[in-house]
Structure formats: structure tokens, C-alpha cells
């Protein structure tokens, strides 16, 4: 029994190291992009790809949103390349596409993915909200301080969660955070402090609300 626990611990440790390494490389690539794109040369090149560039952007966000790697860096890239409105829209569409792919993948390989990716604590946190409050509970669970990809995997495993409630709660719940990120970027890029303050307050409010929800005890 001890050997089994030790093997699981070692496997989990290796997985975390791999994720950390990939995440670090991704961050370096994002930093390199912003450095090389100081004069908007790379942005112009990517935009010159037209529809192909847009499709690649959506697909890349979809793939990244299916992993534990945070997607904020990619969102900032899109804001830089395509502007605040289109950049936010592409990131939003890509994230929702990734969520949709997770739903269908998990329906076929659910238990394996649960054991490899999601902790029991996170599963129970989401499962209890859905069990007690249905679709509204799922929406609230998406606002908890749990990574979006984890909520997507967990929600896909719960038999009572149908496709449409799963999808619309994902589509709506990420809007406040994306909007706040876009406003902060706009404030920095345009050097307008009021957008920076509004965006910062929106993100802080979102995090605070998530924290309070996480502390809330569900009634029996």
C-alpha cells in the first residue's frame, strides 16, 4: 500500500515538474514576443495572415485552455495584435471551443483524466454546488477560485450536467475576468489611468467574490 502511494506521489511530482517546465517555456515565449514586437512588426505580420491567423489564434487558445497552463499571457498577446475588442473576442471564442472539446473528450475518457489531472477536493467542491443547486450551482462553481480547465473536466464528469448548461455557464462566467484584463491592458497601452483602475477594480472584485463563494457553506 505504501509503495502504491509512493508511486502515485512520484508520478504526481513528475507531472507537476513537466507542467512547470512547459509553463516556464510558454512565459518566456510570451515575453520574447512582447520584446520583439516593440515596434508592432510581429503584430503586423500575424494580422497579414488574415483569416488563417484568426483561426490559428482561436485554435491555440482552445488547446491552451485544455491544460493547466494559465492563458493570460496569450490573452495579452491577442490584445496586442488584434486590439482590445477583437483580441478579447478571439480569446473568448478559443476558450469556449476548448471547453467544448473537453466536454466530449471527458465523456469518453473521464475516469482516467480525473485521476491524472483533478484532485478529489476540487471535484467535491464543484460536485456539491451542482448537486445542491443544479445549473445555477454550476455557474457559481465556475466563479470559485478553481482553474477554469479543472471545472470543465469536473463538470463534464457529472452525469446530470447537460451540454447546453455546461456551455453557457462557461461562456458567461469568463466574461468579467476577460473584460477586466482587457481594461487593464487598455490602461497600460494607452497610458490612461482610469481604464487601468477600472480594470484592476473589476479583477479584484471578481477575485474577492470568488473567495467569498469558496468560504460559503452550502445548506444541507
PDB file of C-alpha atoms in Angstrom:
ATOM      1  CA  UNK A   1       0.000   0.000   0.000  1.00  0.00           C
ATOM      2  CA  UNK A   2       2.822   2.376   0.945  1.00  0.00           C
ATOM      3  CA  UNK A   3       4.611   1.559  -2.299  1.00  0.00           C
ATOM      4  CA  UNK A   4       1.462   2.377  -4.278  1.00  0.00           C
ATOM      5  CA  UNK A   5       1.085   5.724  -2.507  1.00  0.00           C
ATOM      6  CA  UNK A   6       4.781   6.458  -3.077  1.00  0.00           C
ATOM      7  CA  UNK A   7       4.481   5.668  -6.789  1.00  0.00           C
ATOM      8  CA  UNK A   8       1.434   7.928  -7.112  1.00  0.00           C
ATOM      9  CA  UNK A   9       3.286  10.699  -5.282  1.00  0.00           C
ATOM     10  CA  UNK A  10       6.320  10.361  -7.545  1.00  0.00           C
ATOM     11  CA  UNK A  11       4.126  10.315 -10.651  1.00  0.00           C
ATOM     12  CA  UNK A  12       2.274  13.414  -9.459  1.00  0.00           C
ATOM     13  CA  UNK A  13       5.575  15.154  -8.744  1.00  0.00           C
ATOM     14  CA  UNK A  14       6.865  14.397 -12.241  1.00  0.00           C
ATOM     15  CA  UNK A  15       3.634  15.669 -13.791  1.00  0.00           C
ATOM     16  CA  UNK A  16       3.921  18.934 -11.873  1.00  0.00           C
ATOM     17  CA  UNK A  17       7.531  19.349 -12.997  1.00  0.00           C
ATOM     18  CA  UNK A  18       6.563  18.793 -16.628  1.00  0.00           C
ATOM     19  CA  UNK A  19       3.719  21.318 -16.372  1.00  0.00           C
ATOM     20  CA  UNK A  20       6.041  23.808 -14.652  1.00  0.00           C
ATOM     21  CA  UNK A  21       8.684  23.379 -17.355  1.00  0.00           C
ATOM     22  CA  UNK A  22       6.183  23.812 -20.198  1.00  0.00           C
ATOM     23  CA  UNK A  23       4.602  26.781 -18.441  1.00  0.00           C
ATOM     24  CA  UNK A  24       8.007  28.427 -17.971  1.00  0.00           C
ATOM     25  CA  UNK A  25       8.855  27.984 -21.644  1.00  0.00           C
ATOM     26  CA  UNK A  26       5.482  29.448 -22.589  1.00  0.00           C
ATOM     27  CA  UNK A  27       6.064  32.502 -20.371  1.00  0.00           C
ATOM     28  CA  UNK A  28       9.482  33.045 -21.945  1.00  0.00           C
ATOM     29  CA  UNK A  29       7.925  32.892 -25.414  1.00  0.00           C
ATOM     30  CA  UNK A  30       5.304  35.475 -24.422  1.00  0.00           C
ATOM     31  CA  UNK A  31       7.989  37.782 -23.009  1.00  0.00           C
ATOM     32  CA  UNK A  32      10.062  37.312 -26.171  1.00  0.00           C
ATOM     33  CA  UNK A  33       7.059  38.213 -28.322  1.00  0.00           C
ATOM     34  CA  UNK A  34       6.422  41.479 -26.496  1.00  0.00           C
ATOM     35  CA  UNK A  35      10.112  42.356 -26.659  1.00  0.00           C
ATOM     36  CA  UNK A  36      10.429  41.635 -30.386  1.00  0.00           C
ATOM     37  CA  UNK A  37       7.101  43.326 -31.118  1.00  0.00           C
ATOM     38  CA  UNK A  38       8.069  46.676 -29.609  1.00  0.00           C
ATOM     39  CA  UNK A  39       7.501  48.332 -32.983  1.00  0.00           C
ATOM     40  CA  UNK A  40       4.459  46.171 -33.892  1.00  0.00           C
ATOM     41  CA  UNK A  41       6.331  44.342 -36.665  1.00  0.00           C
ATOM     42  CA  UNK A  42       5.263  40.878 -35.469  1.00  0.00           C
ATOM     43  CA  UNK A  43       1.690  42.042 -34.905  1.00  0.00           C
ATOM     44  CA  UNK A  44       1.526  43.360 -38.464  1.00  0.00           C
ATOM     45  CA  UNK A  45       2.950  40.096 -39.805  1.00  0.00           C
ATOM     46  CA  UNK A  46       0.409  37.984 -37.922  1.00  0.00           C
ATOM     47  CA  UNK A  47      -2.502  40.221 -38.935  1.00  0.00           C
ATOM     48  CA  UNK A  48      -1.372  39.939 -42.558  1.00  0.00           C
ATOM     49  CA  UNK A  49      -2.274  36.235 -42.377  1.00  0.00           C
ATOM     50  CA  UNK A  50      -5.928  37.283 -42.337  1.00  0.00           C
ATOM     51  CA  UNK A  51      -8.438  34.523 -41.637  1.00  0.00           C
ATOM     52  CA  UNK A  52      -5.669  31.940 -41.213  1.00  0.00           C
ATOM     53  CA  UNK A  53      -4.166  33.976 -38.386  1.00  0.00           C
ATOM     54  CA  UNK A  54      -7.563  34.305 -36.715  1.00  0.00           C
ATOM     55  CA  UNK A  55      -8.206  30.554 -36.923  1.00  0.00           C
ATOM     56  CA  UNK A  56      -4.740  29.791 -35.560  1.00  0.00           C
ATOM     57  CA  UNK A  57      -5.338  32.196 -32.671  1.00  0.00           C
ATOM     58  CA  UNK A  58      -8.646  30.544 -31.771  1.00  0.00           C
ATOM     59  CA  UNK A  59      -7.179  27.031 -32.021  1.00  0.00           C
ATOM     60  CA  UNK A  60      -4.131  27.917 -29.928  1.00  0.00           C
ATOM     61  CA  UNK A  61      -6.315  29.368 -27.181  1.00  0.00           C
ATOM     62  CA  UNK A  62      -8.572  26.292 -27.336  1.00  0.00           C
ATOM     63  CA  UNK A  63      -5.592  23.968 -26.871  1.00  0.00           C
ATOM     64  CA  UNK A  64      -4.067  26.025 -24.067  1.00  0.00           C
ATOM     65  CA  UNK A  65      -7.371  26.285 -22.190  1.00  0.00           C
ATOM     66  CA  UNK A  66      -7.480  22.482 -22.032  1.00  0.00           C
ATOM     67  CA  UNK A  67      -4.258  22.416 -19.993  1.00  0.00           C
ATOM     68  CA  UNK A  68      -3.276  23.622 -16.500  1.00  0.00           C
ATOM     69  CA  UNK A  69      -1.123  26.361 -18.080  1.00  0.00           C
ATOM     70  CA  UNK A  70      -2.634  29.838 -17.443  1.00  0.00           C
ATOM     71  CA  UNK A  71      -3.828  31.532 -20.636  1.00  0.00           C
ATOM     72  CA  UNK A  72      -3.473  35.164 -19.517  1.00  0.00           C
ATOM     73  CA  UNK A  73      -0.231  35.615 -21.447  1.00  0.00           C
ATOM     74  CA  UNK A  74      -1.890  34.502 -24.658  1.00  0.00           C
ATOM     75  CA  UNK A  75      -4.834  36.829 -23.989  1.00  0.00           C
ATOM     76  CA  UNK A  76      -2.417  39.760 -23.684  1.00  0.00           C
ATOM     77  CA  UNK A  77      -0.790  38.745 -26.962  1.00  0.00           C
ATOM     78  CA  UNK A  78      -4.145  38.792 -28.733  1.00  0.00           C
ATOM     79  CA  UNK A  79      -4.951  42.196 -27.250  1.00  0.00           C
ATOM     80  CA  UNK A  80      -1.634  43.489 -28.563  1.00  0.00           C
ATOM     81  CA  UNK A  81      -2.084  42.017 -32.038  1.00  0.00           C
ATOM     82  CA  UNK A  82      -5.800  42.426 -32.724  1.00  0.00           C
ATOM     83  CA  UNK A  83      -6.778  45.238 -30.366  1.00  0.00           C
ATOM     84  CA  UNK A  84      -8.921  45.149 -27.243  1.00  0.00           C
ATOM     85  CA  UNK A  85     -12.272  44.203 -28.802  1.00  0.00           C
ATOM     86  CA  UNK A  86     -11.158  41.609 -31.339  1.00  0.00           C
ATOM     87  CA  UNK A  87      -8.392  40.257 -29.115  1.00  0.00           C
ATOM     88  CA  UNK A  88     -10.831  39.656 -26.269  1.00  0.00           C
ATOM     89  CA  UNK A  89     -13.368  38.090 -28.634  1.00  0.00           C
ATOM     90  CA  UNK A  90     -10.826  35.666 -30.126  1.00  0.00           C
ATOM     91  CA  UNK A  91      -9.623  34.637 -26.670  1.00  0.00           C
ATOM     92  CA  UNK A  92     -13.236  34.146 -25.539  1.00  0.00           C
ATOM     93  CA  UNK A  93     -14.148  32.034 -28.582  1.00  0.00           C
ATOM     94  CA  UNK A  94     -10.994  29.935 -28.233  1.00  0.00           C
ATOM     95  CA  UNK A  95     -11.601  29.331 -24.542  1.00  0.00           C
ATOM     96  CA  UNK A  96     -15.179  28.228 -25.201  1.00  0.00           C
ATOM     97  CA  UNK A  97     -14.037  25.930 -28.005  1.00  0.00           C
ATOM     98  CA  UNK A  98     -11.539  24.324 -25.638  1.00  0.00           C
ATOM     99  CA  UNK A  99     -14.305  23.895 -23.079  1.00  0.00           C
ATOM    100  CA  UNK A 100     -16.492  22.191 -25.675  1.00  0.00           C
ATOM    101  CA  UNK A 101     -13.683  19.812 -26.660  1.00  0.00           C
ATOM    102  CA  UNK A 102     -13.109  18.936 -23.009  1.00  0.00           C
ATOM    103  CA  UNK A 103     -16.788  18.024 -22.621  1.00  0.00           C
ATOM    104  CA  UNK A 104     -16.719  15.449 -25.414  1.00  0.00           C
ATOM    105  CA  UNK A 105     -13.278  14.063 -24.541  1.00  0.00           C
ATOM    106  CA  UNK A 106     -14.147  13.574 -20.878  1.00  0.00           C
ATOM    107  CA  UNK A 107     -17.363  11.734 -21.753  1.00  0.00           C
ATOM    108  CA  UNK A 108     -15.150   9.034 -23.285  1.00  0.00           C
ATOM    109  CA  UNK A 109     -12.050   9.105 -21.074  1.00  0.00           C
ATOM    110  CA  UNK A 110     -13.449  10.651 -17.907  1.00  0.00           C
ATOM    111  CA  UNK A 111     -12.172   8.474 -15.084  1.00  0.00           C
ATOM    112  CA  UNK A 112      -8.633   8.329 -16.461  1.00  0.00           C
ATOM    113  CA  UNK A 113      -8.467  12.121 -16.803  1.00  0.00           C
ATOM    114  CA  UNK A 114      -9.952  12.640 -13.351  1.00  0.00           C
ATOM    115  CA  UNK A 115      -7.266  10.530 -11.693  1.00  0.00           C
ATOM    116  CA  UNK A 116      -4.452  12.169 -13.651  1.00  0.00           C
ATOM    117  CA  UNK A 117      -5.469  15.834 -13.589  1.00  0.00           C
ATOM    118  CA  UNK A 118      -8.077  16.683 -10.951  1.00  0.00           C
ATOM    119  CA  UNK A 119      -7.781  16.390  -7.167  1.00  0.00           C
ATOM    120  CA  UNK A 120     -10.648  14.910  -5.142  1.00  0.00           C
ATOM    121  CA  UNK A 121     -11.025  18.182  -3.226  1.00  0.00           C
ATOM    122  CA  UNK A 122     -11.661  20.186  -6.394  1.00  0.00           C
ATOM    123  CA  UNK A 123     -14.046  17.556  -7.695  1.00  0.00           C
ATOM    124  CA  UNK A 124     -16.090  17.637  -4.488  1.00  0.00           C
ATOM    125  CA  UNK A 125     -16.184  21.449  -4.405  1.00  0.00           C
ATOM    126  CA  UNK A 126     -17.781  21.591  -7.856  1.00  0.00           C
ATOM    127  CA  UNK A 127     -19.889  18.460  -7.424  1.00  0.00           C
ATOM    128  CA  UNK A 128     -21.530  19.743  -4.237  1.00  0.00           C
ATOM    129  CA  UNK A 129     -22.608  23.027  -5.862  1.00  0.00           C
ATOM    130  CA  UNK A 130     -24.077  21.198  -8.858  1.00  0.00           C
ATOM    131  CA  UNK A 131     -25.712  18.559  -6.676  1.00  0.00           C
ATOM    132  CA  UNK A 132     -27.422  21.119  -4.427  1.00  0.00           C
ATOM    133  CA  UNK A 133     -28.208  23.923  -6.893  1.00  0.00           C
ATOM    134  CA  UNK A 134     -28.244  22.394 -10.397  1.00  0.00           C
ATOM    135  CA  UNK A 135     -27.312  24.690 -13.286  1.00  0.00           C
ATOM    136  CA  UNK A 136     -27.099  27.735 -11.017  1.00  0.00           C
ATOM    137  CA  UNK A 137     -24.738  25.762  -8.804  1.00  0.00           C
ATOM    138  CA  UNK A 138     -22.552  25.006 -11.822  1.00  0.00           C
ATOM    139  CA  UNK A 139     -22.439  28.699 -12.678  1.00  0.00           C
ATOM    140  CA  UNK A 140     -21.406  29.533  -9.112  1.00  0.00           C
ATOM    141  CA  UNK A 141     -18.800  26.742  -9.183  1.00  0.00           C
ATOM    142  CA  UNK A 142     -17.235  28.399 -12.225  1.00  0.00           C
ATOM    143  CA  UNK A 143     -16.748  31.539 -10.121  1.00  0.00           C
ATOM    144  CA  UNK A 144     -14.869  29.674  -7.391  1.00  0.00           C
ATOM    145  CA  UNK A 145     -11.070  30.087  -7.169  1.00  0.00           C
ATOM    146  CA  UNK A 146     -10.578  26.870  -9.124  1.00  0.00           C
ATOM    147  CA  UNK A 147      -8.851  26.901 -12.542  1.00  0.00           C
ATOM    148  CA  UNK A 148     -11.382  27.001 -15.382  1.00  0.00           C
ATOM    149  CA  UNK A 149      -9.920  23.922 -17.061  1.00  0.00           C
ATOM    150  CA  UNK A 150     -10.424  21.935 -13.836  1.00  0.00           C
ATOM    151  CA  UNK A 151     -14.080  22.983 -13.539  1.00  0.00           C
ATOM    152  CA  UNK A 152     -14.617  21.971 -17.172  1.00  0.00           C
ATOM    153  CA  UNK A 153     -13.196  18.486 -16.586  1.00  0.00           C
ATOM    154  CA  UNK A 154     -15.178  18.032 -13.374  1.00  0.00           C
ATOM    155  CA  UNK A 155     -18.477  19.335 -14.782  1.00  0.00           C
ATOM    156  CA  UNK A 156     -18.119  17.060 -17.812  1.00  0.00           C
ATOM    157  CA  UNK A 157     -17.900  14.055 -15.490  1.00  0.00           C
ATOM    158  CA  UNK A 158     -21.117  14.834 -13.622  1.00  0.00           C
ATOM    159  CA  UNK A 159     -23.949  12.878 -15.330  1.00  0.00           C
ATOM    160  CA  UNK A 160     -26.612  15.492 -14.564  1.00  0.00           C
ATOM    161  CA  UNK A 161     -24.726  18.262 -16.405  1.00  0.00           C
ATOM    162  CA  UNK A 162     -26.018  18.507 -19.984  1.00  0.00           C
ATOM    163  CA  UNK A 163     -24.158  20.181 -22.839  1.00  0.00           C
ATOM    164  CA  UNK A 164     -26.076  23.470 -23.017  1.00  0.00           C
ATOM    165  CA  UNK A 165     -25.925  24.366 -19.270  1.00  0.00           C
ATOM    166  CA  UNK A 166     -22.275  23.338 -19.296  1.00  0.00           C
ATOM    167  CA  UNK A 167     -21.522  25.585 -22.264  1.00  0.00           C
ATOM    168  CA  UNK A 168     -23.495  28.728 -21.395  1.00  0.00           C
ATOM    169  CA  UNK A 169     -22.175  28.848 -17.827  1.00  0.00           C
ATOM    170  CA  UNK A 170     -18.656  28.680 -19.261  1.00  0.00           C
ATOM    171  CA  UNK A 171     -19.383  31.383 -21.842  1.00  0.00           C
ATOM    172  CA  UNK A 172     -20.848  33.813 -19.307  1.00  0.00           C
ATOM    173  CA  UNK A 173     -18.579  33.177 -16.318  1.00  0.00           C
ATOM    174  CA  UNK A 174     -15.335  34.101 -18.115  1.00  0.00           C
ATOM    175  CA  UNK A 175     -16.626  37.457 -19.405  1.00  0.00           C
ATOM    176  CA  UNK A 176     -15.932  39.522 -16.235  1.00  0.00           C
ATOM    177  CA  UNK A 177     -12.330  38.344 -15.964  1.00  0.00           C
ATOM    178  CA  UNK A 178     -11.594  38.827 -19.670  1.00  0.00           C
ATOM    179  CA  UNK A 179     -13.214  42.269 -19.590  1.00  0.00           C
ATOM    180  CA  UNK A 180     -11.134  43.271 -16.576  1.00  0.00           C
ATOM    181  CA  UNK A 181      -7.938  42.024 -18.235  1.00  0.00           C
ATOM    182  CA  UNK A 182      -8.770  43.947 -21.424  1.00  0.00           C
ATOM    183  CA  UNK A 183      -9.377  47.167 -19.472  1.00  0.00           C
ATOM    184  CA  UNK A 184      -6.082  46.834 -17.597  1.00  0.00           C
ATOM    185  CA  UNK A 185      -4.272  46.267 -20.896  1.00  0.00           C
ATOM    186  CA  UNK A 186      -6.031  49.271 -22.406  1.00  0.00           C
ATOM    187  CA  UNK A 187      -4.961  51.416 -19.476  1.00  0.00           C
ATOM    188  CA  UNK A 188      -1.316  50.363 -19.814  1.00  0.00           C
ATOM    189  CA  UNK A 189      -1.200  50.532 -23.619  1.00  0.00           C
ATOM    190  CA  UNK A 190      -2.910  53.925 -23.868  1.00  0.00           C
ATOM    191  CA  UNK A 191      -1.402  55.250 -20.627  1.00  0.00           C
ATOM    192  CA  UNK A 192      -4.861  56.175 -19.373  1.00  0.00           C
ATOM    193  CA  UNK A 193      -5.040  55.606 -15.645  1.00  0.00           C
ATOM    194  CA  UNK A 194      -8.831  55.435 -15.393  1.00  0.00           C
ATOM    195  CA  UNK A 195      -9.074  52.306 -17.602  1.00  0.00           C
ATOM    196  CA  UNK A 196      -6.284  50.760 -15.559  1.00  0.00           C
ATOM    197  CA  UNK A 197      -8.119  51.496 -12.312  1.00  0.00           C
ATOM    198  CA  UNK A 198     -11.485  50.270 -13.615  1.00  0.00           C
ATOM    199  CA  UNK A 199      -9.965  47.060 -14.973  1.00  0.00           C
ATOM    200  CA  UNK A 200      -7.957  46.483 -11.803  1.00  0.00           C
ATOM    201  CA  UNK A 201     -11.014  47.004  -9.612  1.00  0.00           C
ATOM    202  CA  UNK A 202     -13.039  44.622 -11.796  1.00  0.00           C
ATOM    203  CA  UNK A 203     -10.436  41.867 -11.419  1.00  0.00           C
ATOM    204  CA  UNK A 204     -10.096  42.452  -7.658  1.00  0.00           C
ATOM    205  CA  UNK A 205     -13.897  42.364  -7.297  1.00  0.00           C
ATOM    206  CA  UNK A 206     -14.023  39.103  -9.264  1.00  0.00           C
ATOM    207  CA  UNK A 207     -11.317  37.507  -7.096  1.00  0.00           C
ATOM    208  CA  UNK A 208     -12.957  38.764  -3.887  1.00  0.00           C
ATOM    209  CA  UNK A 209     -16.333  37.373  -4.927  1.00  0.00           C
ATOM    210  CA  UNK A 210     -14.689  34.029  -5.751  1.00  0.00           C
ATOM    211  CA  UNK A 211     -13.013  33.976  -2.344  1.00  0.00           C
ATOM    212  CA  UNK A 212     -16.284  34.673  -0.533  1.00  0.00           C
ATOM    213  CA  UNK A 213     -18.096  31.975  -2.513  1.00  0.00           C
ATOM    214  CA  UNK A 214     -15.368  29.492  -1.659  1.00  0.00           C
ATOM    215  CA  UNK A 215     -15.864  30.210   2.056  1.00  0.00           C
ATOM    216  CA  UNK A 216     -19.649  29.933   1.842  1.00  0.00           C
ATOM    217  CA  UNK A 217     -21.089  26.749   3.309  1.00  0.00           C
ATOM    218  CA  UNK A 218     -23.821  25.092   1.325  1.00  0.00           C
ATOM    219  CA  UNK A 219     -27.060  24.332   3.178  1.00  0.00           C
ATOM    220  CA  UNK A 220     -27.926  20.670   3.537  1.00  0.00           C
TER     221      UNK A 220
END
